[in-house]
Coordinates of C-alpha atoms and ligand atoms in Angstrom, one line a residue:
M1 CA 4.6 90.7 69.7
R2 CA 7.1 88.8 68.0
F3 CA 10.7 90.0 67.0
F4 CA 12.0 89.4 63.7
H5 CA 15.9 89.7 62.9
T6 CA 16.6 92.0 60.0
F7 CA 18.0 90.2 57.3
R8 CA 21.6 89.4 57.4
R9 CA 22.1 89.8 53.5
G10 CA 19.3 91.5 52.5
R11 CA 19.0 92.3 48.9
S12 CA 16.5 95.2 48.1
S13 CA 14.5 94.3 50.9
G14 CA 10.9 95.9 50.5
L15 CA 9.4 92.4 51.8
N16 CA 7.8 92.8 54.8
T17 CA 8.3 89.8 56.9
E18 CA 6.1 90.8 59.6
R19 CA 3.0 90.9 57.3
L20 CA 4.2 87.8 56.0
A21 CA 4.5 86.4 59.1
A22 CA 0.9 87.0 60.1
V23 CA -0.2 85.3 56.8
V24 CA 1.7 82.1 57.2
D25 CA 1.4 81.7 60.9
N26 CA -2.4 80.8 60.8
Q27 CA -1.7 78.2 58.2
S28 CA -1.5 74.7 59.9
D29 CA 0.9 73.6 57.3
P30 CA 4.5 73.8 58.6
L31 CA 6.4 76.7 56.8
V32 CA 10.0 78.3 57.5
M33 CA 11.5 81.1 55.9
V34 CA 15.2 81.0 55.0
A35 CA 17.4 84.1 54.2
P36 CA 18.5 85.1 51.2
R37 CA 22.1 83.5 49.8
D38 CA 24.4 84.5 47.3
K39 CA 26.1 81.4 46.8
V40 CA 25.4 77.5 47.5
D41 CA 28.5 77.5 50.0
D42 CA 26.2 80.0 52.3
E43 CA 24.7 78.1 54.9
P44 CA 20.7 78.6 54.7
S45 CA 19.3 80.3 57.8
I46 CA 16.3 80.8 59.2
V47 CA 14.5 84.1 59.1
H48 CA 11.3 83.1 60.6
V49 CA 9.1 79.7 61.5
N50 CA 5.3 79.3 61.7
P51 CA 4.2 77.8 65.0
A52 CA 3.0 74.4 63.0
F53 CA 6.8 74.3 61.9
A54 CA 8.1 75.3 65.2
R55 CA 5.7 72.3 66.7
L56 CA 7.2 70.1 64.0
A57 CA 10.6 70.6 64.8
E58 CA 10.3 71.3 68.4
V59 CA 11.9 74.5 68.1
N60 CA 11.0 77.9 69.7
A61 CA 9.7 79.7 66.9
D62 CA 10.4 83.0 68.7
H63 CA 14.3 82.4 69.2
V64 CA 14.9 80.3 66.1
A65 CA 15.6 83.1 63.8
G66 CA 19.0 83.7 62.5
T67 CA 19.7 80.0 63.4
A68 CA 21.1 77.3 60.6
L69 CA 18.3 75.5 58.9
W70 CA 20.2 72.1 59.5
E71 CA 20.9 72.9 62.9
A72 CA 17.2 73.4 63.9
A73 CA 15.9 70.9 61.5
P74 CA 18.9 68.3 61.0
W75 CA 16.2 65.7 60.1
L76 CA 15.2 67.6 56.6
P77 CA 15.9 65.2 53.8
R78 CA 19.3 66.0 51.4
S79 CA 16.8 67.1 49.1
V80 CA 15.6 70.1 50.6
R81 CA 19.2 71.5 50.5
A82 CA 19.5 70.6 46.9
D83 CA 16.5 72.3 46.1
L84 CA 17.4 75.7 48.2
D85 CA 20.7 75.6 46.2
D86 CA 19.0 74.9 42.8
L87 CA 17.0 78.0 43.4
I88 CA 20.6 80.1 43.8
T89 CA 22.1 78.5 40.5
T90 CA 19.0 78.0 38.3
G91 CA 16.3 80.0 39.8
R92 CA 14.1 76.9 39.5
V93 CA 11.6 76.2 42.3
S94 CA 10.8 72.8 43.4
D95 CA 8.1 70.7 44.9
R96 CA 8.2 67.2 45.6
D97 CA 5.7 64.9 46.9
D98 CA 5.5 62.3 49.4
L99 CA 8.6 62.1 50.9
A100 CA 9.4 60.4 54.7
F101 CA 10.7 62.8 57.3
A102 CA 12.4 61.2 60.3
T103 CA 10.9 64.4 62.6
P104 CA 11.6 64.7 66.5
S105 CA 7.7 64.1 66.5
G106 CA 8.0 60.7 64.4
T107 CA 8.2 59.6 61.0
R108 CA 5.8 61.4 58.9
N109 CA 5.1 61.8 55.1
F110 CA 5.3 65.6 53.7
D111 CA 4.9 66.9 50.4
Y112 CA 6.9 70.5 50.2
E113 CA 7.6 73.2 47.9
V114 CA 10.3 75.7 47.8
I115 CA 8.6 79.2 47.2
S116 CA 10.9 82.0 46.0
L117 CA 10.1 85.4 47.8
P118 CA 10.8 88.9 46.1
D119 CA 14.1 89.9 48.2
G120 CA 15.7 86.3 47.2
S121 CA 14.7 84.6 50.6
A122 CA 12.9 81.4 50.2
A123 CA 10.1 79.5 52.0
L124 CA 10.0 75.9 52.6
Q125 CA 6.3 74.9 52.7
F126 CA 5.4 71.3 54.1
T127 CA 2.1 69.2 53.8
D128 CA 1.7 66.5 55.8
V129 CA 0.2 63.7 53.7
S130 CA 0.7 61.0 56.1
D131 CA -2.9 60.6 56.5
R132 CA -3.8 60.7 53.2
K133 CA -1.3 58.4 52.3
H134 CA -2.5 55.9 55.1
A135 CA -5.8 56.5 53.6
I136 CA -4.6 55.9 50.3
E137 CA -3.0 52.9 51.3
L138 CA -6.1 51.4 53.2
I139 CA -8.2 51.9 50.3
R140 CA -5.7 50.3 48.1
H141 CA -6.1 47.3 50.6
Q142 CA -9.8 47.5 50.7
A143 CA -9.8 47.5 47.0
F144 CA -7.8 44.2 46.8
H145 CA -8.6 42.4 50.3
D146 CA -11.5 40.7 51.5
P147 CA -12.6 43.0 54.7
L148 CA -14.0 39.7 56.8
T149 CA -10.6 37.5 56.0
A150 CA -8.0 40.0 55.1
L151 CA -7.3 37.7 52.4
P152 CA -6.9 39.0 48.9
N153 CA -10.2 39.5 47.1
R154 CA -11.1 38.0 43.7
T155 CA -9.3 41.0 41.9
L156 CA -6.1 40.5 43.6
F157 CA -6.7 36.6 42.9
F158 CA -7.1 37.0 39.5
D159 CA -3.9 39.3 39.3
R160 CA -1.8 36.6 41.2
L161 CA -2.9 34.1 39.3
A162 CA -2.3 35.6 35.9
Q163 CA 1.2 36.8 37.2
A164 CA 1.5 33.2 38.6
M165 CA 0.9 31.9 35.4
A166 CA 2.8 34.0 33.2
A167 CA 5.7 33.1 35.2
T168 CA 5.5 29.6 34.5
E169 CA 4.7 29.9 30.7
R170 CA 8.4 31.3 30.7
D171 CA 10.1 28.5 33.0
R172 CA 7.7 25.7 32.1
S173 CA 6.1 24.7 34.9
N174 CA 2.9 24.2 36.8
V175 CA 0.3 26.6 38.7
G176 CA -2.1 24.7 40.6
L177 CA -5.5 26.1 41.3
L178 CA -7.9 24.5 44.2
L179 CA -11.4 26.0 44.8
L180 CA -13.1 25.6 48.0
D181 CA -16.7 25.5 48.6
L182 CA -17.9 25.2 51.9
D183 CA -21.0 22.4 51.8
Q184 CA -24.3 23.7 53.3
F185 CA -22.9 26.8 54.6
K186 CA -26.3 28.6 53.7
E187 CA -27.9 26.4 56.5
I188 CA -25.1 27.8 59.0
N189 CA -25.9 31.0 58.3
D190 CA -29.5 30.6 58.5
T191 CA -29.6 28.9 61.5
L192 CA -26.9 30.5 63.4
G193 CA -27.2 34.0 62.1
H194 CA -24.9 35.8 59.7
A195 CA -22.7 37.0 62.7
Y196 CA -21.6 33.7 63.7
G197 CA -21.8 32.8 59.7
D198 CA -19.0 35.8 59.4
Q199 CA -16.8 34.4 62.3
I200 CA -16.7 30.9 61.0
L201 CA -15.9 32.3 57.6
S202 CA -12.9 34.5 59.1
R203 CA -11.5 31.8 61.2
I204 CA -11.5 29.5 58.2
G205 CA -9.6 32.1 56.2
G206 CA -7.4 32.4 58.8
R207 CA -6.5 28.8 58.7
L208 CA -6.1 28.4 55.2
G209 CA -4.2 31.4 54.6
A210 CA -1.7 30.5 57.2
M211 CA -1.2 27.1 55.1
V212 CA 0.5 28.2 52.3
R213 CA 4.0 29.2 51.4
D214 CA 4.7 33.1 50.9
N215 CA 4.6 32.8 47.1
D216 CA 1.1 31.0 47.0
T217 CA -2.3 32.9 47.4
V218 CA -5.2 32.3 49.5
A219 CA -8.4 34.1 48.4
R220 CA -11.6 34.7 49.1
L221 CA -13.7 34.8 46.1
G222 CA -17.1 35.6 47.9
G223 CA -19.4 34.0 50.0
D224 CA -17.8 30.7 51.4
E225 CA -15.7 30.2 48.2
F226 CA -12.2 30.2 48.6
A227 CA -9.0 29.8 46.4
M228 CA -5.6 28.7 46.4
V229 CA -2.8 29.5 43.6
V230 CA 0.0 27.1 44.2
V231 CA 3.1 28.0 42.3
G232 CA 4.8 24.8 40.7
A233 CA 2.3 22.2 42.1
T234 CA 2.0 18.9 40.7
E235 CA -1.3 16.8 40.5
G236 CA 0.1 14.7 43.6
Q237 CA 0.8 17.7 45.3
M238 CA -2.2 19.4 44.8
R239 CA -4.0 16.3 46.1
E240 CA -1.8 16.7 49.2
I241 CA -2.7 20.5 49.9
A242 CA -6.4 19.9 49.0
T243 CA -6.4 17.1 52.1
R244 CA -4.6 19.5 54.1
A245 CA -7.1 22.5 53.1
G246 CA -10.1 20.1 53.9
N247 CA -8.8 18.8 57.2
E248 CA -7.9 22.7 58.0
V249 CA -11.5 23.3 57.2
A250 CA -12.9 20.5 59.0
R251 CA -11.3 21.4 62.1
T252 CA -14.1 22.3 64.9
V253 CA -14.9 26.2 64.9
E254 CA -15.7 27.2 68.4
L255 CA -17.4 30.1 69.2
D256 CA -18.8 31.4 72.3
D257 CA -20.4 28.2 73.9
I258 CA -21.1 26.7 70.6
A259 CA -19.0 24.2 68.3
V260 CA -19.3 24.2 64.6
E261 CA -17.9 21.7 62.0
V262 CA -17.9 22.4 58.9
S263 CA -16.8 20.6 55.3
A264 CA -15.7 21.6 52.0
S265 CA -15.8 20.6 48.4
I266 CA -12.4 21.1 46.8
G267 CA -11.9 21.6 42.8
G268 CA -8.6 21.6 41.4
A269 CA -7.2 22.8 37.7
V270 CA -3.8 22.9 36.6
A271 CA -2.0 25.3 34.3
P272 CA -1.0 25.0 31.3
D273 CA -2.7 21.5 30.9
H274 CA -6.2 22.8 32.1
G275 CA -6.2 26.0 30.5
S276 CA -3.8 28.7 29.9
D277 CA -6.2 31.7 30.9
P278 CA -6.9 32.3 34.2
H279 CA -10.7 32.7 34.0
V280 CA -10.6 29.1 32.2
L281 CA -8.8 27.7 34.7
L282 CA -10.9 28.8 37.4
Q283 CA -14.0 27.7 35.4
R284 CA -12.4 24.4 35.0
A285 CA -11.5 23.9 38.9
D286 CA -15.5 25.2 39.4
V287 CA -16.4 22.0 37.2
A288 CA -14.1 19.9 39.1
M289 CA -15.6 21.3 42.6
Y290 CA -19.1 20.8 41.4
D291 CA -18.4 17.2 40.9
A292 CA -16.9 16.6 43.9
K293 CA -20.1 18.5 45.5
R294 CA -22.2 16.3 43.5
G295 CA -20.2 12.9 44.3
G296 CA -20.0 13.9 47.9
L297 CA -16.1 13.6 47.6
P298 CA -13.5 15.9 49.7
Y299 CA -11.5 16.6 46.4
K300 CA -11.7 16.1 42.6
L301 CA -9.0 17.4 40.1
Y302 CA -10.5 18.7 36.8
A303 CA -11.0 16.1 34.2
P304 CA -11.5 17.2 30.7
D305 CA -14.4 14.3 30.6
D306 CA -16.2 15.8 33.0
D307 CA -16.9 19.0 30.8
R308 CA -19.2 17.7 28.3
E309 CA -22.1 17.7 30.6
S310 CA -20.6 20.3 32.5
L311 CA -20.5 22.6 29.8
H312 CA -24.1 22.6 29.4
R313 CA -24.1 23.4 33.3
L314 CA -21.8 26.1 33.0
T315 CA -24.1 27.6 30.2
L316 CA -27.0 27.3 32.1
M317 CA -25.3 28.6 35.3
G318 CA -24.8 31.8 33.6
D319 CA -27.9 32.3 32.3
L320 CA -29.4 31.6 35.7
D321 CA -29.8 35.6 35.6
D322 CA -32.6 35.7 32.8
L323 CA -34.2 32.5 34.4
L324 CA -35.0 34.9 37.2
D325 CA -35.4 37.6 35.3
G326 CA -38.3 36.5 32.9
E327 CA -37.8 33.1 31.6
L328 CA -39.2 31.3 34.3
R329 CA -42.7 29.8 33.6
V330 CA -44.7 28.3 36.0
W331 CA -46.6 25.1 34.9
F332 CA -49.8 23.4 36.6
Q333 CA -50.8 19.7 37.0
P334 CA -53.8 18.6 38.9
K335 CA -54.5 16.9 41.7
V336 CA -57.9 14.4 41.1
D337 CA -60.0 13.2 43.6
L338 CA -60.4 9.5 43.0
R339 CA -63.7 9.4 45.0
T340 CA -65.2 12.3 43.2
G341 CA -63.4 12.5 40.1
R342 CA -62.6 16.3 40.4
A343 CA -59.6 18.3 40.9
G344 CA -58.6 18.8 43.9
G345 CA -56.0 21.5 43.7
L346 CA -52.9 22.0 41.3
E347 CA -49.3 21.5 41.6
A348 CA -47.0 24.2 40.4
L349 CA -44.3 23.2 38.5
A350 CA -41.1 25.3 37.2
R351 CA -40.2 25.3 33.7
W352 CA -37.5 27.3 32.1
Q353 CA -37.9 28.8 28.7
H354 CA -34.6 29.3 27.8
S355 CA -34.0 31.7 24.7
R356 CA -31.5 28.9 22.9
M357 CA -32.3 25.9 24.4
G358 CA -36.3 25.7 24.4
L359 CA -38.2 24.5 27.3
L360 CA -36.2 23.1 30.1
G361 CA -37.5 21.0 33.3
P362 CA -36.7 21.7 36.8
G363 CA -34.4 18.6 36.7
Q364 CA -32.1 20.8 34.7
F365 CA -31.8 23.7 36.8
I366 CA -32.8 23.5 40.5
E367 CA -29.6 21.9 41.5
L368 CA -28.1 24.7 39.8
C369 CA -29.9 27.3 41.5
D370 CA -29.3 25.4 44.7
L371 CA -25.6 25.7 43.6
A372 CA -25.4 29.4 43.0
G373 CA -27.3 30.5 45.7
V374 CA -30.5 31.5 44.2
I375 CA -32.8 28.7 44.7
S376 CA -35.2 31.1 47.7
D377 CA -35.3 33.3 44.7
L378 CA -36.6 31.0 42.7
T379 CA -39.0 29.4 45.2
F380 CA -40.8 32.7 45.9
R381 CA -40.7 33.6 42.2
V382 CA -42.6 30.3 41.5
L383 CA -44.6 31.3 44.7
D384 CA -45.6 34.2 43.1
M385 CA -46.4 33.0 39.7
A386 CA -48.6 30.0 41.4
L387 CA -50.6 32.4 43.4
A388 CA -51.1 34.8 40.6
G389 CA -52.2 31.6 38.5
V390 CA -55.1 30.7 40.8
S391 CA -55.4 34.2 42.2
D392 CA -58.8 34.8 39.9
W393 CA -59.6 31.2 40.2
P394 CA -62.4 30.7 43.3
G395 CA -61.1 28.2 45.6
Q396 CA -58.3 26.4 43.7
R397 CA -56.1 24.9 45.8
V398 CA -52.0 25.4 44.6
A399 CA -49.2 23.3 45.8
V400 CA -45.6 24.6 45.6
N401 CA -42.8 22.7 46.2
V402 CA -40.5 24.3 48.5
P403 CA -36.7 22.9 49.3
V404 CA -36.0 22.2 52.8
R405 CA -33.2 24.7 52.3
N406 CA -35.8 27.4 52.8
L407 CA -37.5 26.2 56.0
Y408 CA -33.9 27.1 57.9
D409 CA -35.2 30.5 57.1
R410 CA -37.4 32.0 60.0
T411 CA -38.6 35.0 58.1
L412 CA -40.0 32.3 55.2
P413 CA -43.6 32.3 56.7
D414 CA -43.9 36.3 56.7
A415 CA -42.8 36.5 53.0
I416 CA -45.2 33.6 52.1
S417 CA -48.3 35.6 54.2
A418 CA -47.3 38.6 52.4
N419 CA -47.4 36.8 49.1
L420 CA -50.9 35.2 49.9
K421 CA -52.4 39.1 50.6
K422 CA -51.0 40.4 47.4
H423 CA -52.8 37.7 45.5
G424 CA -55.7 37.9 47.9
V425 CA -55.4 34.2 48.1
A426 CA -56.7 32.5 51.4
P427 CA -53.9 30.4 53.3
E428 CA -56.1 27.3 53.4
R429 CA -55.6 27.4 49.4
L430 CA -51.8 26.9 49.6
L431 CA -50.1 23.8 50.2
V432 CA -46.0 23.6 50.7
E433 CA -44.7 20.4 49.2
I434 CA -41.6 18.9 51.4
T435 CA -39.3 16.4 49.6
E436 CA -39.4 13.3 52.5
S437 CA -35.7 12.7 51.7
E438 CA -34.5 16.1 52.5
I439 CA -36.5 16.6 55.9
M440 CA -34.7 13.5 57.3
E441 CA -32.7 15.4 59.5
D442 CA -35.3 17.4 61.6
H443 CA -33.9 20.4 62.6
R444 CA -35.9 22.6 65.6
T445 CA -36.1 25.7 63.3
V446 CA -37.3 23.6 60.4
V447 CA -40.1 21.8 62.4
E448 CA -40.6 25.7 63.8
V449 CA -41.2 26.9 60.5
L450 CA -43.5 24.3 59.4
E451 CA -45.5 24.6 62.7
E452 CA -45.9 28.4 62.1
L453 CA -46.7 28.0 58.5
H454 CA -49.3 25.3 59.7
S455 CA -50.7 27.7 62.4
R456 CA -51.1 30.4 59.7
G457 CA -53.4 27.8 57.8
I458 CA -50.9 26.9 55.3
R459 CA -50.9 23.2 54.6
I460 CA -47.8 20.6 54.3
S461 CA -47.5 18.2 51.9
I462 CA -44.5 15.5 52.3
D463 CA -43.5 15.2 48.5
D464 CA -41.9 11.5 47.0
F465 CA -42.6 9.6 50.2
G466 CA -41.1 6.5 50.2
T467 CA -37.8 7.4 48.9
G468 CA -36.3 8.6 52.4
F469 CA -36.2 6.5 55.3
S470 CA -38.9 8.4 57.4
S471 CA -40.1 6.4 60.4
L472 CA -43.6 6.9 61.5
T473 CA -42.5 8.8 65.2
H474 CA -40.9 11.1 62.7
L475 CA -43.8 12.0 60.7
R476 CA -45.9 12.1 63.6
R477 CA -43.9 15.6 65.0
L478 CA -44.7 17.5 61.8
P479 CA -47.9 19.3 61.3
I480 CA -48.6 17.1 58.0
H481 CA -51.9 17.4 55.9
E482 CA -50.9 15.5 53.0
I483 CA -48.4 12.7 51.8
K484 CA -47.6 12.2 48.0
I485 CA -46.6 8.6 47.2
D486 CA -43.3 9.0 45.3
Q487 CA -44.1 7.8 41.4
S488 CA -41.4 4.9 41.3
F489 CA -43.8 2.8 43.9
V490 CA -47.0 4.0 42.0
G491 CA -45.5 3.2 38.5
G492 CA -44.4 -0.3 39.8
M493 CA -47.5 -1.2 41.7
L494 CA -48.8 -3.7 39.3
D495 CA -45.4 -5.8 38.5
N496 CA -43.6 -5.3 41.5
E497 CA -44.9 -7.0 44.8
N498 CA -43.0 -5.0 47.0
D499 CA -43.6 -1.5 45.3
Y500 CA -47.5 -2.9 45.9
M501 CA -46.5 -3.6 49.7
I502 CA -45.0 0.0 50.0
A503 CA -47.6 2.1 48.3
R504 CA -50.1 0.2 50.1
S505 CA -48.4 0.8 53.8
I506 CA -48.0 4.2 52.7
I507 CA -51.9 4.4 52.3
D508 CA -52.8 3.0 55.6
L509 CA -49.7 4.9 57.7
A510 CA -51.4 8.1 56.1
H511 CA -54.8 7.4 57.0
N512 CA -53.7 6.2 60.4
L513 CA -52.2 9.7 61.2
G514 CA -55.0 11.4 59.8
H515 CA -53.4 12.6 56.3
Q516 CA -54.5 12.5 52.8
V517 CA -52.5 10.5 50.3
V518 CA -51.7 11.4 46.7
A519 CA -50.3 9.0 44.2
E520 CA -47.8 10.6 42.2
G521 CA -47.0 9.5 38.5
V522 CA -50.7 8.0 37.5
E523 CA -50.3 6.7 34.0
D524 CA -52.8 3.9 33.3
T525 CA -56.1 2.6 34.2
A526 CA -55.3 -0.5 35.6
T527 CA -53.2 1.6 38.3
L528 CA -55.8 3.9 38.7
T529 CA -58.3 0.9 39.3
L530 CA -55.7 -0.4 42.2
L531 CA -55.4 3.2 43.9
R532 CA -58.9 3.3 44.3
E533 CA -59.4 0.0 45.5
L534 CA -56.6 0.6 48.3
G535 CA -58.5 3.5 48.9
C536 CA -55.9 6.4 48.1
D537 CA -57.3 9.7 48.2
M538 CA -56.0 11.5 44.8
G539 CA -54.0 10.8 41.8
Q540 CA -51.8 13.0 39.8
G541 CA -50.5 12.1 36.7
H542 CA -50.0 11.8 32.8
L543 CA -53.1 9.4 32.9
F544 CA -55.4 12.7 33.8
S545 CA -53.3 15.6 32.5
R546 CA -49.7 16.3 31.8
P547 CA -48.4 19.6 33.3
G548 CA -49.2 22.9 31.2
P549 CA -50.1 26.4 31.6
V550 CA -52.5 28.0 33.4
G551 CA -55.1 28.9 30.5
R552 CA -54.9 24.6 29.2
I553 CA -55.2 23.3 32.9
R554 CA -58.2 25.6 33.7
L555 CA -60.0 24.7 30.5
Q556 CA -59.6 21.1 31.2
V557 CA -60.7 21.4 35.1
E558 CA -63.5 23.6 34.2
A559 CA -64.7 21.4 31.6
G560 CA -65.6 18.8 34.0
P561 CA -64.5 15.9 36.3
A562 CA -61.8 13.9 35.5
L563 CA -63.5 10.6 36.2
D564 CA -67.2 9.5 36.2
A565 CA -68.8 8.2 39.1
E566 CA -67.7 4.6 38.1
G567 CA -64.5 5.8 38.3
A568 CA -63.8 5.4 34.4
L569 CA -61.7 8.4 32.8
L570 CA -63.3 11.5 31.1
W571 CA -60.4 13.4 30.7
R572 CA -58.0 13.0 27.7
S573 CA -54.1 14.0 28.5
S574 CA -53.2 16.3 26.2
P575 CA -49.6 15.7 24.8
T576 CA -47.7 18.3 26.4
Ligands
C2E601 P1 -42.4 16.4 42.0 O1 -42.8 17.7 43.1 O2 -42.4 15.1 42.8 O3 -43.1 17.0 40.9 C1 -43.9 15.9 40.1 C2 -43.2 15.4 39.2 O4 -43.7 14.5 38.3 C3 -43.1 16.6 38.0 O5 -41.8 16.5 37.3 C4 -44.1 16.0 37.0 O6 -44.3 16.8 35.2 C5 -44.1 14.7 37.1 N1 -45.1 13.8 36.6 C6 -46.3 13.9 36.8 N2 -47.0 13.3 36.3 C7 -46.0 12.1 35.8 C8 -46.4 10.4 35.3 O7 -47.3 10.0 35.0 N3 -45.4 10.0 34.8 C9 -44.3 10.6 35.0 N4 -43.1 9.8 34.5 N5 -43.8 12.1 35.6 C10 -44.8 12.5 36.1 P2 -41.2 18.0 36.6 O8 -42.1 19.2 36.4 O9 -40.1 17.8 35.7 O10 -40.1 18.0 38.2 C11 -39.6 17.2 39.0 C12 -39.2 17.9 40.0 O11 -38.6 19.1 40.1 C13 -40.6 17.9 41.1 O12 -41.0 17.2 41.3 C14 -40.2 18.9 42.2 O13 -39.4 17.7 43.0 C15 -39.1 19.6 41.4 N6 -39.6 21.1 41.3 C16 -40.4 21.1 40.2 N7 -40.9 22.5 40.2 C17 -40.5 23.1 41.5 C18 -40.1 24.3 42.0 O14 -40.7 25.3 41.7 N8 -39.2 24.4 42.8 C19 -38.3 23.4 43.5 N9 -37.7 23.7 44.5 N10 -38.6 22.6 43.0 C20 -39.4 22.3 41.9
MG602 MG1 -43.9 18.0 44.3
MG603 MG1 -43.1 14.1 44.1

């Protein structure tokens, strides 16, 4: 049973302190009741504290009554006194938010409220908001920072860039923007796994973050893309910083028992010369970065000339969603068996039916898909459409171009199998075309994925053969079914001795290894005759048929063979 002091200065009491105490003692918010005061000079003295307040102030709840408030809680901020005085002078009750209190148990943040009680006494109730405040700070931090690297995120980046640009507009100086994109990071992710990929990004983020001065910003814009805002940088300084940043990225990253080397392509743009809007400036840095990547350069500063071509590319880049959301078409081109004259399968070729620019060839968008990280989406969409195209065409084989990049993905065979099943197409009817120059650096994962595809009955074709420098031994290790001679040699065979020799040796080489050979880009009958003499198995080219939608190609193929028994041409190529 607690004992309560009677009020020293009871006005009309009637206030049942004991009943009030019963209510406030159960609440978890610290609360102290202060005796009625007549004038501001009267020291506020404690009538009652609840256990939560006693704990906070480290006082004994049973013995603190009658003690001066400031004696029991000298850490209370001045505002509390002012608010209690206000109650006497103006009758106003106050509440305040988020004040820091250096309590005996450490600094905490409180909201507090002054409550006026009927007998003239007052209560102060405190609500500890430290955790909430902490949570809010955390949320705020999270909203503006990238969790992986703790660097500012895209939102904060734009904010800082805009601020820096506004400031320099006033004092007529520059703001430099560097955009860094790691090279082949997807391969790293695919081969080592995302956990390692994340660690690498975090290390590189840390290095870049440590590089710059306090008023500069290093941000992670997403994926493997970082940006630096360098206040007051000249073009020369930008180059210097870009070089240093490139070196920081290139330093070996050691993780557990592996050492990884990463490189970056860096693009730079300077405000106000290259743009006075943050988004435009970033776009320009992006153009420069893209040019650096294409040219294999570590750094490139934006040059307005780059833009003419880039503008088109950037527009297309921005429209890639439309490509994947319905503007993609798959056309087919037959491969003709040069002995029987019959179509021996089709190659699926991607086209983009662009809403404003019309029909675009893969040369205009495959690389963009790669840069934008949507190349696997494209591959699977083409695969799906290619298989749909032959699903009700009994026995028809179809070839799909698969970038080597996709072969770093061990889930590829299962995904392909699932798609074959979806369309009811036997694996033997699918051929995967891989470009020779890409496969040169054979990677364990790539070889294993190819072997897995092969073991499921899917066939592998080496595309554009002769443009890379694959050796015989190299090819021997891969489970290949077919080799396609690059059209540059086929086109040059008649006039160029070298091309002829190369085409001939590819045919011999492929046959010695037990592979079928296809000549790409057969455009005239003289070449056709020569290829037949050399024993080439198949031909593909405008001479027989240009690529086209499945309906037209099916009509042509089902109308009869492309060549008669003597090898004379029966098909007429349509102009599409
Ligand atoms: P590729 O796989 O070597 O495809 C053959 C290319 O040669 C096709 O160009 C075809 O239209 C063209 N062609 C066929 N016959 C002749 C001819 O007689 N003369 C000439 N001059 N050209 C001929 P296309 O469709 O523009 O494709 C170009 C390249 O784009 C393809 O070369 C392939 O590497 C890539 N590609 C096409 N579709 C896809 C796709 O779905 N995914 C990926 N990753 N790449 C694709
Ligand atoms: Mg191909
Ligand atoms: Mg080819």
